[in-house]
Coordinates of C-alpha atoms in Angstrom, one line a residue:
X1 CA -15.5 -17.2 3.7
X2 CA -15.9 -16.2 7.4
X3 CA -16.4 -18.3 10.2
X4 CA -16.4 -18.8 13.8
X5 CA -13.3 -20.6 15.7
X6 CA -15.6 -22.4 17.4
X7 CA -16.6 -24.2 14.0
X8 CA -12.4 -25.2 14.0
X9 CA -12.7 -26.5 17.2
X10 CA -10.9 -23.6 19.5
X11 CA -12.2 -21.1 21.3
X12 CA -9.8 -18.4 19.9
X13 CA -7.7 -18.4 22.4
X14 CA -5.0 -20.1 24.5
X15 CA -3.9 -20.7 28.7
X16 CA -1.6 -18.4 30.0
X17 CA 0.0 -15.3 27.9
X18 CA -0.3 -11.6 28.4
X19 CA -1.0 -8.1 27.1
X20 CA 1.7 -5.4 26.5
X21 CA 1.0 -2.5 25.1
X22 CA 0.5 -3.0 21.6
X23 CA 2.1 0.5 20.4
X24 CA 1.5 -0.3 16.6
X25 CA 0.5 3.0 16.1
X26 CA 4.1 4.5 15.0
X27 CA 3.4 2.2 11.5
X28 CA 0.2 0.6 11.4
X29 CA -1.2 3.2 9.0
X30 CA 2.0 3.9 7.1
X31 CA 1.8 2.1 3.6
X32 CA 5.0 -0.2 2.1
X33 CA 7.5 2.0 0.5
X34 CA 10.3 0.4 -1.9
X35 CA 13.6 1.6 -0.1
X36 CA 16.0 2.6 -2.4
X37 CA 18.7 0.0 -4.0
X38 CA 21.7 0.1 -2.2
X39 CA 24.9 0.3 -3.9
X40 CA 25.9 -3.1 -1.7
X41 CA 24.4 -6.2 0.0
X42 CA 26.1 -8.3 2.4
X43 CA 24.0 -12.0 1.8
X44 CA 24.7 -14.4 4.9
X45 CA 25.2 -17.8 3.9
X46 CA 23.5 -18.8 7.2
X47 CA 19.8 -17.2 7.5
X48 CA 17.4 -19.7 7.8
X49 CA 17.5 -22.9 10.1
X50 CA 19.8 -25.9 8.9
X51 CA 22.4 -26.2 7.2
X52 CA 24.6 -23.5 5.6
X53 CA 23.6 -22.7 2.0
X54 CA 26.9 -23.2 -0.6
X55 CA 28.1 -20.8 -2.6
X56 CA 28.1 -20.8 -6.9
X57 CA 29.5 -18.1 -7.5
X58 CA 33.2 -16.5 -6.7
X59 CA 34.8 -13.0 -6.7
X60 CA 34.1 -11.2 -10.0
X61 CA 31.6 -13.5 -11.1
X62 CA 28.3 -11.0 -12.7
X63 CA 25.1 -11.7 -11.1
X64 CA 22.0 -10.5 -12.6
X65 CA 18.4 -9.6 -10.0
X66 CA 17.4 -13.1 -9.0
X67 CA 20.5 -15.2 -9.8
X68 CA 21.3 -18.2 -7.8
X69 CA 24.4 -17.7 -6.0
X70 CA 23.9 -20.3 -3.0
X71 CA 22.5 -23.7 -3.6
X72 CA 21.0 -25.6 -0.9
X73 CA 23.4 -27.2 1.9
X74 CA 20.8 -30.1 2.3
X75 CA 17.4 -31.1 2.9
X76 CA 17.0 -28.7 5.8
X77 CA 18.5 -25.3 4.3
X78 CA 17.7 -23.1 1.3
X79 CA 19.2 -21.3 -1.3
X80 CA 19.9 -17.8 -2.1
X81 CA 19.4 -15.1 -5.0
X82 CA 20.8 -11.8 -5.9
X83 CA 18.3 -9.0 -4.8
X84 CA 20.7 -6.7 -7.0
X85 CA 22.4 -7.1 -10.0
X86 CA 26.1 -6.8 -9.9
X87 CA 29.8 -7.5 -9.0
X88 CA 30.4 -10.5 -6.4
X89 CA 33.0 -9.2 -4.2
X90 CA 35.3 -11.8 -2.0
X91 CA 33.4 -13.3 0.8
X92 CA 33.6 -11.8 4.3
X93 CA 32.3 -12.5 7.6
X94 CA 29.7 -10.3 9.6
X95 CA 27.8 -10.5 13.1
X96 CA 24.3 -10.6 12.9
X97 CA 22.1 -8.9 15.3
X98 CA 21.7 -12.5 17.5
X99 CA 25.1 -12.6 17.9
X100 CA 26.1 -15.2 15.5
X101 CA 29.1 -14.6 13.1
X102 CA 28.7 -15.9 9.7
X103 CA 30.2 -15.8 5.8
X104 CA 28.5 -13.6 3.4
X105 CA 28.8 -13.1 -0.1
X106 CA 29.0 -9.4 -1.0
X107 CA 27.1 -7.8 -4.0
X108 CA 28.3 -4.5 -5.3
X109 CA 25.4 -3.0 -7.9
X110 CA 26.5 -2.0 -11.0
X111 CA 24.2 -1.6 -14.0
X112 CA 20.5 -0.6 -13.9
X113 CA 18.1 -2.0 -11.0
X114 CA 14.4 -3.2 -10.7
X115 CA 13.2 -1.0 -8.1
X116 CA 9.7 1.8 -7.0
X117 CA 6.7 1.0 -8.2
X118 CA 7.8 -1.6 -10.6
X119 CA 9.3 -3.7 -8.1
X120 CA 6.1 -3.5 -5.7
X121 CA 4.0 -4.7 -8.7
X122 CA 6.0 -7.3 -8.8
X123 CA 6.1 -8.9 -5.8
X124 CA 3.0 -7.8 -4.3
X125 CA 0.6 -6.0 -7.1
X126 CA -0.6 -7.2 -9.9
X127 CA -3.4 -9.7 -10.7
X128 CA -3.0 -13.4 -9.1
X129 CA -5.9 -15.3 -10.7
X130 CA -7.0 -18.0 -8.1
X131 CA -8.9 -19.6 -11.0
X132 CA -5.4 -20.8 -12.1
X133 CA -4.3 -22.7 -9.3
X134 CA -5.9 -25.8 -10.1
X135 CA -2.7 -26.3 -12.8
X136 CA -0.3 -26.9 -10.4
X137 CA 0.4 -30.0 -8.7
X138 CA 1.8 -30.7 -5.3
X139 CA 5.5 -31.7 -6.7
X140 CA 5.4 -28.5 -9.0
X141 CA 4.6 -26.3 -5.4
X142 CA 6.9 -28.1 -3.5
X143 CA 9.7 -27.5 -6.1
X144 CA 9.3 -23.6 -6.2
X145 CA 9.3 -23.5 -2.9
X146 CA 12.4 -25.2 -2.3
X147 CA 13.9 -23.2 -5.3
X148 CA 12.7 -20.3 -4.7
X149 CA 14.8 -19.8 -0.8
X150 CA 11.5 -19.3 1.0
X151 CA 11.9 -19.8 4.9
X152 CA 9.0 -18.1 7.4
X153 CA 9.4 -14.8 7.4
X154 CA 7.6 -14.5 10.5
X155 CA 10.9 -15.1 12.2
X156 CA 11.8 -18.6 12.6
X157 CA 13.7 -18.3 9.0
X158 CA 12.3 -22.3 9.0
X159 CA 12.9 -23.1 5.2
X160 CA 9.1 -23.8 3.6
X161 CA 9.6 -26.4 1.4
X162 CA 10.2 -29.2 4.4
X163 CA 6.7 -28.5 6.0
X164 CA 4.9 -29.0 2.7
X165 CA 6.8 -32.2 1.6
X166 CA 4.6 -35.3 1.8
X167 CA 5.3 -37.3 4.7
X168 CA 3.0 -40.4 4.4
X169 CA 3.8 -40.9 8.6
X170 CA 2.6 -37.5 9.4
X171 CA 0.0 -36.3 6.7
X172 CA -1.1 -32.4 6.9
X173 CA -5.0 -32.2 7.1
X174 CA -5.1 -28.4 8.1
X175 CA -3.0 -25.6 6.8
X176 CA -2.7 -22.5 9.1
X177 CA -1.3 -18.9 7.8
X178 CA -0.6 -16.8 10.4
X179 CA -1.5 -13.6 10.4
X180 CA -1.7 -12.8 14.0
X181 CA 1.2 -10.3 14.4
X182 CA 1.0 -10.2 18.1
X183 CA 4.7 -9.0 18.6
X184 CA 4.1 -5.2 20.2
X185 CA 5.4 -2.4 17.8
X186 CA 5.4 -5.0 14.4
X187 CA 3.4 -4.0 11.2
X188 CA 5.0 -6.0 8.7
X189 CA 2.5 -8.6 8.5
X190 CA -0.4 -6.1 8.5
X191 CA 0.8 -4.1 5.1
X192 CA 1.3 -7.2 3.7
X193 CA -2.9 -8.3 4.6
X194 CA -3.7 -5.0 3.0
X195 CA -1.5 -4.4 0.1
X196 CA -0.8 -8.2 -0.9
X197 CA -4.0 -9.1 0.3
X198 CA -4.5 -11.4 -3.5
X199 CA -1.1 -12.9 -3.4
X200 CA -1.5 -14.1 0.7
X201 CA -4.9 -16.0 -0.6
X202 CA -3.3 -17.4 -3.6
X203 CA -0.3 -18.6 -1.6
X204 CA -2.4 -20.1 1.3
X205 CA -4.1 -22.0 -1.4
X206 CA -1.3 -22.9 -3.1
X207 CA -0.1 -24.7 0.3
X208 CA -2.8 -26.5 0.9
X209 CA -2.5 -28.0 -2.3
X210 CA 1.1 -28.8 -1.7
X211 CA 0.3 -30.6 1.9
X212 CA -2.8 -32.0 0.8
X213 CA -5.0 -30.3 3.3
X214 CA -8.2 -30.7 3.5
X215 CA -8.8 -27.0 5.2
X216 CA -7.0 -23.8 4.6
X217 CA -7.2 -21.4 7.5
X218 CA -5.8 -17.9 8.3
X219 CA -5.9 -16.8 12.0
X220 CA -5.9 -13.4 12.6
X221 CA -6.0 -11.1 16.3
X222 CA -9.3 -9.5 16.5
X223 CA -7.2 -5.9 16.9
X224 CA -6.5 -5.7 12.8
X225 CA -10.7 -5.6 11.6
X226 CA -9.5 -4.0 8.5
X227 CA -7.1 -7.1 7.7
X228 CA -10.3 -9.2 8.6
X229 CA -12.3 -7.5 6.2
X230 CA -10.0 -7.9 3.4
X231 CA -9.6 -11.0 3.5
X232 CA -12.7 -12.1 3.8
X233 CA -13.4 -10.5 0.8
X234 CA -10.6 -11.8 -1.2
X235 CA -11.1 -15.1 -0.1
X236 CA -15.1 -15.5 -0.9
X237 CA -15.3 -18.3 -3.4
X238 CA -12.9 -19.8 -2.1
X239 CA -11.9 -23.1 0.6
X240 CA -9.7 -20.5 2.5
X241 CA -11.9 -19.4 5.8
X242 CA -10.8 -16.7 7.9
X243 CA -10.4 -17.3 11.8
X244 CA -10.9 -14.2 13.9
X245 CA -9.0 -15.0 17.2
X246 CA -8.7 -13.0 20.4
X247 CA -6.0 -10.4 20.6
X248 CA -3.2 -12.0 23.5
X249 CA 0.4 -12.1 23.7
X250 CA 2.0 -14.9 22.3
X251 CA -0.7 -15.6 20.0
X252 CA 1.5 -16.0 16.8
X253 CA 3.3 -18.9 18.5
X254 CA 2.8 -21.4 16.4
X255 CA 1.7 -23.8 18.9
X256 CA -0.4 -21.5 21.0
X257 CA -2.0 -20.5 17.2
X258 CA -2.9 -24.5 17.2
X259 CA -4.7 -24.6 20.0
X260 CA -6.5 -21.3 19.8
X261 CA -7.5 -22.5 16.4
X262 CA -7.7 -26.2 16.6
X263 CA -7.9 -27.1 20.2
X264 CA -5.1 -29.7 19.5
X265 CA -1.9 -29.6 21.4
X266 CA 1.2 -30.2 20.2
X267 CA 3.2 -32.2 22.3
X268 CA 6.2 -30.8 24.4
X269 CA 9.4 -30.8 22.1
X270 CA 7.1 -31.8 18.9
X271 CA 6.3 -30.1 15.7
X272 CA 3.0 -29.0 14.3
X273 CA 3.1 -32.2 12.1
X274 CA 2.9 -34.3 15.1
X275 CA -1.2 -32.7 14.9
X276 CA -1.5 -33.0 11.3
X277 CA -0.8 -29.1 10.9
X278 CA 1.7 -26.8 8.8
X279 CA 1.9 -23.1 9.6
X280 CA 2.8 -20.4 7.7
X281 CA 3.0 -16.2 8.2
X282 CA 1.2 -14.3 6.0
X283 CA 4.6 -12.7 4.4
X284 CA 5.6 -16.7 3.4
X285 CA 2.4 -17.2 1.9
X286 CA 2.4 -14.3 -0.3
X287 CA 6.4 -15.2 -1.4
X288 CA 4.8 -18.8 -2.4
X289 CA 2.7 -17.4 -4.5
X290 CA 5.4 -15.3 -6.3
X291 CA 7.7 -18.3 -6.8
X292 CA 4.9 -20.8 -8.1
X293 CA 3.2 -18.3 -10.0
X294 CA 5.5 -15.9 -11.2
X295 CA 8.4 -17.9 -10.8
X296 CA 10.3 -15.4 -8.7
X297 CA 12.2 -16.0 -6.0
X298 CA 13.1 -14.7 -2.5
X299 CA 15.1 -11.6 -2.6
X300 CA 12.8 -9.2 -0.6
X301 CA 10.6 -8.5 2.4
X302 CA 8.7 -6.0 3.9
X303 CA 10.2 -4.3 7.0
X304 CA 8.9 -2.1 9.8
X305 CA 11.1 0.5 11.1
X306 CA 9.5 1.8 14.6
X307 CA 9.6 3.2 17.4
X308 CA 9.7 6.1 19.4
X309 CA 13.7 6.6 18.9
X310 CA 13.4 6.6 15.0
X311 CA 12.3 10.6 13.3
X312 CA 9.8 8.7 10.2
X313 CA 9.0 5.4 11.4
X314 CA 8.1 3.4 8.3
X315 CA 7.1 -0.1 6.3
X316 CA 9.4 -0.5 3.7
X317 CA 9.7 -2.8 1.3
X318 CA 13.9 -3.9 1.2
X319 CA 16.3 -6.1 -0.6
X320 CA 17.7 -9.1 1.3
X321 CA 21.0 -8.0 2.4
X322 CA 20.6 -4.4 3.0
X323 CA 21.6 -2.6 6.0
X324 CA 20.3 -1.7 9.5
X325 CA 22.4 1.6 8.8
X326 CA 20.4 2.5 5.9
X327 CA 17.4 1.8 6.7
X328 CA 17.9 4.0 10.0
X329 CA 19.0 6.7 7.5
X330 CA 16.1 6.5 4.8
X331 CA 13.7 6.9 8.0
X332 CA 15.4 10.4 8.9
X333 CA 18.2 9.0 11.4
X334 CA 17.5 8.4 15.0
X335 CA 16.2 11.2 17.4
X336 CA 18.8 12.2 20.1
X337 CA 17.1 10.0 23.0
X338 CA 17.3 6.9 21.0
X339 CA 19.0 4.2 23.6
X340 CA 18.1 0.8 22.6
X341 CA 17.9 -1.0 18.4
X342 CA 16.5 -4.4 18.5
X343 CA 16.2 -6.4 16.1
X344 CA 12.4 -7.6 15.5
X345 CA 10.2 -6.5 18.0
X346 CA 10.8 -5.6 22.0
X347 CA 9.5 -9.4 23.5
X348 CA 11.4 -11.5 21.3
X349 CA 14.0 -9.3 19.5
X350 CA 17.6 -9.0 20.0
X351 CA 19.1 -5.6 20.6
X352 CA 22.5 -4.7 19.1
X353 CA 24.6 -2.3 18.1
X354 CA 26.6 -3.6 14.9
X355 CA 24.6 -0.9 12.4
X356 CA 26.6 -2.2 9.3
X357 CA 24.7 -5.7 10.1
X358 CA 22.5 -6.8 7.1
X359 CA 18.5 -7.8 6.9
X360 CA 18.3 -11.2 6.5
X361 CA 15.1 -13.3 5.5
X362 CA 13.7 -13.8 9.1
X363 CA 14.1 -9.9 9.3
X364 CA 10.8 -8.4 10.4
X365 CA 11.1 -5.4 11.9
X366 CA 13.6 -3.1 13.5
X367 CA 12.6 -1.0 16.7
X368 CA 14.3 1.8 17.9
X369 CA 13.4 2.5 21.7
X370 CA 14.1 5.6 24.0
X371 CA 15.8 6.0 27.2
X372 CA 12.4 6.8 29.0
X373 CA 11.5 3.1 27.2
X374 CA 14.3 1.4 28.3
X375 CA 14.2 2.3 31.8
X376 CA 13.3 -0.3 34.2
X377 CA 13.8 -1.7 38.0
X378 CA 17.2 -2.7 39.2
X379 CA 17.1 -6.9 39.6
X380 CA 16.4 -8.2 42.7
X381 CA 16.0 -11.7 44.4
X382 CA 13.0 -14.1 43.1
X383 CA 10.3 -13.3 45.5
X384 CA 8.6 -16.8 43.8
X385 CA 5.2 -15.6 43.0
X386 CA 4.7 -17.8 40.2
X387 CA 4.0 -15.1 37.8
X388 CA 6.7 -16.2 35.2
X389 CA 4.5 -19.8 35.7
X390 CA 1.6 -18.0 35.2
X391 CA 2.0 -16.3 32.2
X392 CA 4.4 -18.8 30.2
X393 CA 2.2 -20.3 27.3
X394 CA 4.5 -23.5 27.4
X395 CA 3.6 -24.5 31.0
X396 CA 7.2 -24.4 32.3
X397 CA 8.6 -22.7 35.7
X398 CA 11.1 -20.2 34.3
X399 CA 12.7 -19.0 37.6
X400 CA 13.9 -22.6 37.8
X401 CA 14.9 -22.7 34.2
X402 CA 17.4 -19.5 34.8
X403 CA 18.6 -21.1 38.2
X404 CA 19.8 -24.0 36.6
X405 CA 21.3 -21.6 33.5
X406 CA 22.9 -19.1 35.9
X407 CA 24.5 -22.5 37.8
X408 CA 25.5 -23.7 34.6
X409 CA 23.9 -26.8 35.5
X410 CA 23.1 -28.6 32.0
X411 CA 21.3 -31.6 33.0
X412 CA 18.9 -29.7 35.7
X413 CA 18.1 -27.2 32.6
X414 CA 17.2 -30.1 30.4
X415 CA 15.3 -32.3 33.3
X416 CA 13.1 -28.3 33.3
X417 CA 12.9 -28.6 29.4
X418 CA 14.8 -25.6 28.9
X419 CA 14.7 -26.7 24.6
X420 CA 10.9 -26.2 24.6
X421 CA 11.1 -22.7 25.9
X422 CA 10.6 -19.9 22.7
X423 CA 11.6 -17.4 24.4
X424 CA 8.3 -15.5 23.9
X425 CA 9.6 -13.3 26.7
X426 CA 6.0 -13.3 28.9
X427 CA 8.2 -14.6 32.2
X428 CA 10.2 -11.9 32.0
X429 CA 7.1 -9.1 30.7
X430 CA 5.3 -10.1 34.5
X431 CA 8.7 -10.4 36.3
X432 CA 8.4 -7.8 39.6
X433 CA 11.8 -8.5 40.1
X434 CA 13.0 -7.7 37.0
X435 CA 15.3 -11.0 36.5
X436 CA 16.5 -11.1 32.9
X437 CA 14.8 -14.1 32.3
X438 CA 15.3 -14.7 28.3
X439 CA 18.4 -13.9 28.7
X440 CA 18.9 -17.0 30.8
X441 CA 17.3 -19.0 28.9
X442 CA 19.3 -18.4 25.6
X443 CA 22.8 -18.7 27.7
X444 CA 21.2 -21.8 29.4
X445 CA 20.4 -23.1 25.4
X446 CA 24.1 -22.0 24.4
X447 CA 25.3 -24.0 27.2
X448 CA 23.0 -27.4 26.4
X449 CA 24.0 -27.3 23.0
X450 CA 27.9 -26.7 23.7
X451 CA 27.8 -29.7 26.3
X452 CA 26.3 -31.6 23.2
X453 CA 28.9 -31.3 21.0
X454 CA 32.0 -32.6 23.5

């Protein structure tokens, strides 16, 4: 059913933020297409946050679609599954897009593959009876979850299962889906509201079962009305309500989603369970529902290839594991002012060059920027007009974060809470002196966390 914020508590909105352009026009209106299967996938054992998953498998071992072939490294981790059938091929080690090196476990296809229509039926078509839900229990959700390799596919790559996990010392009264999308150029989300728009109710109810919620809520910007109206209509009859929030820049954030919701706050370096609250994104929720219901797991996601430096922009739905490269290729190659690839979108993304890298689960989108884009002001000196302060939805000073970063001072970063910083990227969006902000920020985070390990 619809309902107002206000009747959560929030008033749909949270301090601080601001508003790039949106530019979801290059793939807002496009629907999901099934790319292709590729005759190889590189799956990193590392894609999720935690520890590595472990391999099961070896060099010449024969996977079929779905096959385990990394269990869980612990409680914090997740496994993975063949989104191809075929050869394993000896392990190697890639870079992703962040920077990070990491093992993979090489599939070569070989035999006949579940792909088109048939493999969009599957994981997002079809019928997903809500009266059935009532059949499964919280230990039976939790369990498919965990089995099934699901992490947010928002992003974060946080694996599911450990959010919806009873914990008697922080019970979940309030399950939030996230279907904000507030990331400029990103559509991912959206397709999935309208084409999975069944699947995202059944796995938002399917959570709050597993947490024990007493109310189910999806938040979603007031720019996507059609994504409104679907899901109000999918969800009548149901507990799940449908918050319509205003349309601001970091608005997915989970904790800036809490308050705008909610009106609680999550304290500075805590976790949404400190409120009594586990978020989802919209793309998670539906891949619950596929795993508890179907019993399928992870293997693919929807990914939005965008920009003004790609010829076809496009949604496409793509197997774990695929890469950049050919995804650049089934969208007509990039035009010949294409300067800049990043990695999710252009506030939070990482831009990068190694084409050969592969999607991995917290893939969302890749954006493909021109030189006109990319042009900005040359850096200059901090004028300190509290902008950055201004706009930063965590309430921290970032000039003084990078200072201490660029001095490679590790204790004054800390004493300015560099940790709680998500790199959201509004500092550097309302930056007149174009300082590289982020940038800071993540060396400054490299640099706390190397200091930590001596």
């Amino acid at each position: 059913m619809a309902a107002s914020v206000q009747a959560f508590g929030g008033s749909g909105t949270f301090k601080h933020g601001v508003h790039p352009p949106e530019r979801k026009h290059f793939s807002e209106d496009l629907p999901i297409e099934v790319v292709p299967s590729p005759k190889q996938v590189l799956l990193p054992m590392l894609q999720h946050v935690g520890a590595p998953s472990i391999p099961v498998v070896k060099a010449k071992d024969v996977v079929a679609f779905g096959d385990m072939v990394c269990k869980s490294g612990g409680f914090v981790s997740a496994p993975l599954h063949a989104p191809i059938g075929g050869n394993v091929l000896k392990s190697a080690v890639t870079t992703l897009p962040n920077g990070r090196h990491v093992q993979v476990i090489p599939i070569k296809a070989d035999g006949e593959q579940v792909e088109g229509p048939a493999l969009m039926a599957e994981i997002l078509g079809g019928e997903w009876p809500l009266d059935s839900l009532g059949q499964y229990d919280r230990a039976t959700i939790t369990e498919a979850i965990a089995n099934a390799g699901i992490v947010g596919l928002g992003g974060a790559a946080f694996p599911a299962h450990v959010k919806y996990t009873p914990n008697d010392d922080k019970p979940v009264d309030t399950v939030l889906i996230n279907g904000c999308e507030c990331e400029p150029y990103l559509t991912p989300d959206y397709r999935v509201m309208l084409e999975g728009t069944q699947a995202v109710i059944a796995g938002a109810i399917l959570a709050g079962r597993a947490a024990g919620a007493r109310d189910i809520i999806i938040g979603i910007e007031d720019n996507k009305p059609e994504a409104v109206k679907v899901l109000q209509a999918a969800a009548e009859g149901t507990d799940v309500k449908i918050a319509v929030l205003k349309t601001k820049y970091p608005q997915g954030s989970e904790k800036q989603l809490i308050m705008a919701v909610l009106k609680r706050e999550v304290p500075l370096g805590g976790l949404p369970l400190d409120v009594g609250v586990a978020v989802s994104n919209v793309g998670t929720a539906a891949a619950i529902a596929r795993a508890v219901m179907r019993g399928k797991p992870l293997t693919h996601r929807v990914v939005s290839v965008t920009g003004s430096g790609i010829r076809n922009p496009k949604n496409l739905l793509v197997p774990i594991g695929i890469s950049y490269r050919e995804l650049i290729d089934y969208c007509g190659g990039l035009k010949e002012d294409a300067a800049r690839i990043i990695s999710g979108g252009p506030m939070m993304g990482f831009a990068f060059a190694n084409l050969d890298a592969p999607v991995t689960k917290g893939t969302s989108a890749m954006t493909v920027l021109t030189a006109e884009d990319v042009r900005k002001a040359e850096e200059t000196a901090c004028i300190r007009c509290g902008r950055c302060v201004d706009a930063c939805p965590m309430n921290l000073v970032p000039t003084k974060i990078a200072l201490a970063s660029r001095a490679k001072d590790v204790d004054l970063a800390q004493a300015y809470h560099i940790m709680a910083c998500f790199e959201c990227g509004s500092c550097a969006f309302t930056c007149p002196a174009s300082i590289p902000l982020v940038q800071l920020v993540r060396t400054g985070k490299a640099q706390v966390i190397a200091s930590q390990r001596k």
